[in-house]
Amino acid sequence: MTSHDSALLAASSRVALAAYLHDLGKFAERARLEVPQDMLQAHITQYCPFRTDASGRNGYHTHKHAAYTGLAFDLIEKSAPDLIRGDMSPFVNREALQANPALSVDSLVNAAAAHHRPESFLQWVIATADRLASGFEREEFERYNAARDENQETPTGRNHYQARQLTLFEQIRLQGQAPRASSARDLQWRYPLRALSPQSIFPQRRTECEPGEDAPAQAEYRQLWDQFLLALQEIPASHRSQWPLWLDHFDTAWLTFTHAIPAATAFGTKPEVSLYDHSKATAALATALWRWHHEQQQTDSAAAERLKQRSDWDEDKLLLVQGDFFGIQDFIFAEGSQTNRAAARLLRGRSFQVSLFTELAALKVLEALDLPPTSQITNAAGKFLIVAPNTASARAALQQVRQEINEWFLQHSFGLAGLGLVGKPASGNDLLKGRFRHLMAELFAALEKAKLQRFDLTAASSPVFQVEYPLGVCQFNGRLPADRIDEGGRASAALSRDQITLGTSLTRQDRLMVARGEQVMSGQNITVLETPVFGYQVGFTASEAVTGRFGPWAQDGTLARCWDFSLPRNLEDSLWQGYARRFINAYVPQFTELDRQTQGKYRAAEDDEADAVRVGSGKTLNHIACEDRSCPEQAEQWQGQVALMTLKGDVDNLGQIFQQGLQEPTFAKMAALSRQTNAFFAIWLPALCQTEFPNTYTVFAGGDDFFLIGPWLSTQRLAHRMARAFETYVAHNPDITFSAGMVMTKPGLPIHTLATQAEEALEAAKASGHADPQQRKNAAVVFGERVRWPEWPKVQAAQDQLELAREAYRLSTGYVYGLLQLVELAADRQNPEHAMWRSRFAYRTRRFVVDRLPAEQRQRAQTELGVAIGQHGIQELGSRYRIPLFNHFYRQR
């Protein structure tokens, strides 16, 4: 039996599902799931802790959501793999349990629902994982588990129906920053209770989204619940036969409808972690714990007692596996003699490949260790984290995968790119609030060490390859040997051809299939990549209506994963399409009918027939460079600079934010913070480009950084739009900002040069050497001028005033060019003539209005120009006024 359908993987998947849905009842109860009262009471008696008050006479049950977990499982079962019949190990199937209720082995639903009243070993595994995900110390959990839950208010002053999820971003505090109020009642931002979309990931003021009464609050939950149940029915039924495939789809459905549901809303706990992040963390930890105990043959009542007493919580049962893709920029911006000709396709193909390689490396680890997809906690910007059991077999399998991945990258990229893979042992106590910060620091250090040990080049084997180049070098990547020469005489390598195939077809495809094996997929509606990756074959398909659901491949185990990577149609569009989703697609500009009608603007940049305008096809960088041209006076008299703007940016102080920003970090909070940081760039930004900036390539965007190429003026507007949105996204927390560098160039410049110049501009934006720490970062550089984002509106206002003045008084080119000299003088405070800029400006302005305007307009014009250009421009902005001036010049060309 092969690894992908092994009994161990299936059993691990069942444990994952039981742990994943341990809090299903919170969702169902808040949605007011209708259930017969006698059934509800029976489930309360079975699953909920029973307490007595101080007098010892009045008894009550707590945590009644656990009863709803048991009840709601019946609704989930209809769309899940078989949870009733057949092999259900390590659980017992329901038929056997009904035939013999005295069986000591749990059913899956019992193990999930009994997490607040655990008795058996499997119940204690899930209960332990639940507590570890939240970082509960023993005494803290005992208080939490004993508290009454009827009509309990959260620390925010709302009950569990009304409370909406807080944002972690509002609570981030960095060292050296002035303390601000952070009590739950003082926090002002909440996530709206809506399905996942590019817009719903943004927090809102609590007055906008937190109901003050139960009825509307419960109605919002009920709407989400009904949508969730319908969503499960959209998962292809044929995919239920393979546990990992179905679980991957289920994970996306759960994310879509629970990303904004607070996991904890009572007992003094802040509602700050989503039900999704808590569920995912619990599932990953429970799976690893069960696997450790299973392989150590410690699954009896004595093992359950040790978990209960926490007597073995210092034992390193967990292995935190981290992957880190290195050499991303060298890989994406590799050069060859034909690189510029195919620049756009290569960029989008290589960018997609980076995300694809990282996902497939994570999949390789999961399958080698027989772990379900829910064991993968994070995957963003070339990094992933998987929770595995710290066993000898897992460590050996990880070492084997590391060697295979190293060999693949050395063979196919000659070390241009690679993936570091490290395993960090951890104990249960390491995940508690008092110690988790130290564990995070060790995780960061382990990744940094892995970067310095790439490819194990100090091992006994020779790091030098003996490579032949019988067909010469690949003309798209000068480091790779060519293996084919096309009819046009161009030599290429398979990896480069795959990149061009990706770049050409991504605009037409929206689903990715990963098959086990290297030559197993074929079909009229499938685009298959030439190069297998880590032993997987990758194919791309269009919509389900065109391609079908590939049921036979799912049923026989050929299909390892099926990922939807389509972009939403608008910012409010739900991201659920019936399949597991990966946020790995960048927006690609395409020709529209309007572009066809206005294609005269492209004539200045078209090289040959390959650059012709075809509706629905991707635009080249030559076309992108023309998109800010206009014809304001005469039809087809296009004016404006033909140029690109490269935009590169990232979040400031990200390492410090993750390691020090949260007052009480936990495993679930870390996962949530990583997911939410990535979402701004990987979910919202591509959707924004598609809807508002359709001529911008998102070369890569995810994790905490982005690299975009677009028209020279529109990209400046996009950068500021991102800065304003990011401010809202992080709840106006001044400790969380991003910086960006912009470089304007002619099309045709080598992409590697664009990347280098943009990186230099980004470093200048961060101004790390600035004497005043408050003036570092949170800024942009464009045309070599640094502007902090809070000051950007002044630059934009000055530009608007300059344009109004140009239209009102038809400013001459000579007059505006002369302003550049005055800006230089005003900015040079070491020059003895510095203060003379005002008199020279007044003189030149007077000369202009006298020479160009009627007498009755002169005084008014001189006054308005003095305010718009002299005061709001040169005086207030200094050298930064070059930005409006340069934009003015380039728009007139």
PDB file of N, CA, C and O in Angstrom, residues 355-376:
ATOM      1  N   SER A 355       5.379  29.989  -5.764  1.00  0.00           N
ATOM      2  CA  SER A 355       4.287  29.571  -4.874  1.00  0.00           C
ATOM      3  C   SER A 355       3.991  28.089  -5.046  1.00  0.00           C
ATOM      4  O   SER A 355       3.750  27.373  -4.067  1.00  0.00           O
ATOM      5  N   LEU A 356       4.024  27.632  -6.299  1.00  0.00           N
ATOM      6  CA  LEU A 356       3.739  26.224  -6.574  1.00  0.00           C
ATOM      7  C   LEU A 356       4.791  25.314  -5.950  1.00  0.00           C
ATOM      8  O   LEU A 356       4.459  24.295  -5.317  1.00  0.00           O
ATOM      9  N   PHE A 357       6.069  25.660  -6.111  1.00  0.00           N
ATOM     10  CA  PHE A 357       7.130  24.841  -5.523  1.00  0.00           C
ATOM     11  C   PHE A 357       6.970  24.738  -4.005  1.00  0.00           C
ATOM     12  O   PHE A 357       7.170  23.672  -3.412  1.00  0.00           O
ATOM     13  N   THR A 358       6.628  25.859  -3.373  1.00  0.00           N
ATOM     14  CA  THR A 358       6.483  25.856  -1.917  1.00  0.00           C
ATOM     15  C   THR A 358       5.317  24.971  -1.494  1.00  0.00           C
ATOM     16  O   THR A 358       5.419  24.197  -0.537  1.00  0.00           O
ATOM     17  N   GLU A 359       4.202  25.086  -2.195  1.00  0.00           N
ATOM     18  CA  GLU A 359       3.044  24.249  -1.881  1.00  0.00           C
ATOM     19  C   GLU A 359       3.368  22.767  -2.083  1.00  0.00           C
ATOM     20  O   GLU A 359       2.980  21.918  -1.274  1.00  0.00           O
ATOM     21  N   LEU A 360       4.070  22.451  -3.174  1.00  0.00           N
ATOM     22  CA  LEU A 360       4.374  21.054  -3.451  1.00  0.00           C
ATOM     23  C   LEU A 360       5.417  20.505  -2.482  1.00  0.00           C
ATOM     24  O   LEU A 360       5.396  19.308  -2.152  1.00  0.00           O
ATOM     25  N   ALA A 361       6.334  21.354  -2.033  1.00  0.00           N
ATOM     26  CA  ALA A 361       7.287  20.905  -1.016  1.00  0.00           C
ATOM     27  C   ALA A 361       6.561  20.573   0.282  1.00  0.00           C
ATOM     28  O   ALA A 361       6.860  19.567   0.942  1.00  0.00           O
ATOM     29  N   ALA A 362       5.597  21.425   0.665  1.00  0.00           N
ATOM     30  CA  ALA A 362       4.797  21.144   1.865  1.00  0.00           C
ATOM     31  C   ALA A 362       4.017  19.844   1.682  1.00  0.00           C
ATOM     32  O   ALA A 362       3.927  19.022   2.606  1.00  0.00           O
ATOM     33  N   LEU A 363       3.447  19.653   0.489  1.00  0.00           N
ATOM     34  CA  LEU A 363       2.714  18.414   0.217  1.00  0.00           C
ATOM     35  C   LEU A 363       3.635  17.205   0.301  1.00  0.00           C
ATOM     36  O   LEU A 363       3.258  16.152   0.829  1.00  0.00           O
ATOM     37  N   LYS A 364       4.858  17.349  -0.213  1.00  0.00           N
ATOM     38  CA  LYS A 364       5.833  16.256  -0.156  1.00  0.00           C
ATOM     39  C   LYS A 364       6.116  15.869   1.297  1.00  0.00           C
ATOM     40  O   LYS A 364       6.182  14.681   1.631  1.00  0.00           O
ATOM     41  N   VAL A 365       6.274  16.861   2.155  1.00  0.00           N
ATOM     42  CA  VAL A 365       6.514  16.587   3.573  1.00  0.00           C
ATOM     43  C   VAL A 365       5.305  15.895   4.186  1.00  0.00           C
ATOM     44  O   VAL A 365       5.439  14.889   4.907  1.00  0.00           O
ATOM     45  N   LEU A 366       4.119  16.414   3.925  1.00  0.00           N
ATOM     46  CA  LEU A 366       2.904  15.830   4.495  1.00  0.00           C
ATOM     47  C   LEU A 366       2.769  14.362   4.095  1.00  0.00           C
ATOM     48  O   LEU A 366       2.474  13.496   4.934  1.00  0.00           O
ATOM     49  N   GLU A 367       2.973  14.073   2.817  1.00  0.00           N
ATOM     50  CA  GLU A 367       2.771  12.701   2.360  1.00  0.00           C
ATOM     51  C   GLU A 367       3.876  11.773   2.862  1.00  0.00           C
ATOM     52  O   GLU A 367       3.624  10.610   3.180  1.00  0.00           O
ATOM     53  N   ALA A 368       5.099  12.281   2.948  1.00  0.00           N
ATOM     54  CA  ALA A 368       6.187  11.450   3.461  1.00  0.00           C
ATOM     55  C   ALA A 368       5.967  11.085   4.918  1.00  0.00           C
ATOM     56  O   ALA A 368       6.370  10.003   5.371  1.00  0.00           O
ATOM     57  N   LEU A 369       5.313  11.981   5.669  1.00  0.00           N
ATOM     58  CA  LEU A 369       5.063  11.746   7.089  1.00  0.00           C
ATOM     59  C   LEU A 369       3.654  11.228   7.358  1.00  0.00           C
ATOM     60  O   LEU A 369       3.235  11.114   8.509  1.00  0.00           O
ATOM     61  N   ASP A 370       2.900  10.919   6.291  1.00  0.00           N
ATOM     62  CA  ASP A 370       1.525  10.426   6.425  1.00  0.00           C
ATOM     63  C   ASP A 370       0.661  11.362   7.253  1.00  0.00           C
ATOM     64  O   ASP A 370      -0.073  10.934   8.157  1.00  0.00           O
ATOM     65  N   LEU A 371       0.730  12.664   6.939  1.00  0.00           N
ATOM     66  CA  LEU A 371      -0.043  13.665   7.657  1.00  0.00           C
ATOM     67  C   LEU A 371      -1.102  14.274   6.748  1.00  0.00           C
ATOM     68  O   LEU A 371      -0.870  14.467   5.548  1.00  0.00           O
ATOM     69  N   PRO A 372      -2.263  14.622   7.294  1.00  0.00           N
ATOM     70  CA  PRO A 372      -3.328  15.242   6.498  1.00  0.00           C
ATOM     71  C   PRO A 372      -3.014  16.712   6.230  1.00  0.00           C
ATOM     72  O   PRO A 372      -2.126  17.302   6.860  1.00  0.00           O
ATOM     73  N   PRO A 373      -3.737  17.351   5.320  1.00  0.00           N
ATOM     74  CA  PRO A 373      -3.466  18.757   4.987  1.00  0.00           C
ATOM     75  C   PRO A 373      -3.665  19.706   6.146  1.00  0.00           C
ATOM     76  O   PRO A 373      -3.057  20.775   6.177  1.00  0.00           O
ATOM     77  N   THR A 374      -4.488  19.338   7.115  1.00  0.00           N
ATOM     78  CA  THR A 374      -4.722  20.209   8.265  1.00  0.00           C
ATOM     79  C   THR A 374      -3.500  20.322   9.173  1.00  0.00           C
ATOM     80  O   THR A 374      -3.471  21.175  10.061  1.00  0.00           O
ATOM     81  N   SER A 375      -2.483  19.487   8.962  1.00  0.00           N
ATOM     82  CA  SER A 375      -1.251  19.603   9.751  1.00  0.00           C
ATOM     83  C   SER A 375      -0.369  20.734   9.261  1.00  0.00           C
ATOM     84  O   SER A 375       0.614  21.070   9.921  1.00  0.00           O
ATOM     85  N   GLN A 376      -0.698  21.295   8.111  1.00  0.00           N
ATOM     86  CA  GLN A 376       0.036  22.442   7.578  1.00  0.00           C
ATOM     87  C   GLN A 376      -0.614  23.710   8.114  1.00  0.00           C
ATOM     88  O   GLN A 376      -1.704  24.093   7.717  1.00  0.00           O
TER      89      GLN A 376
END
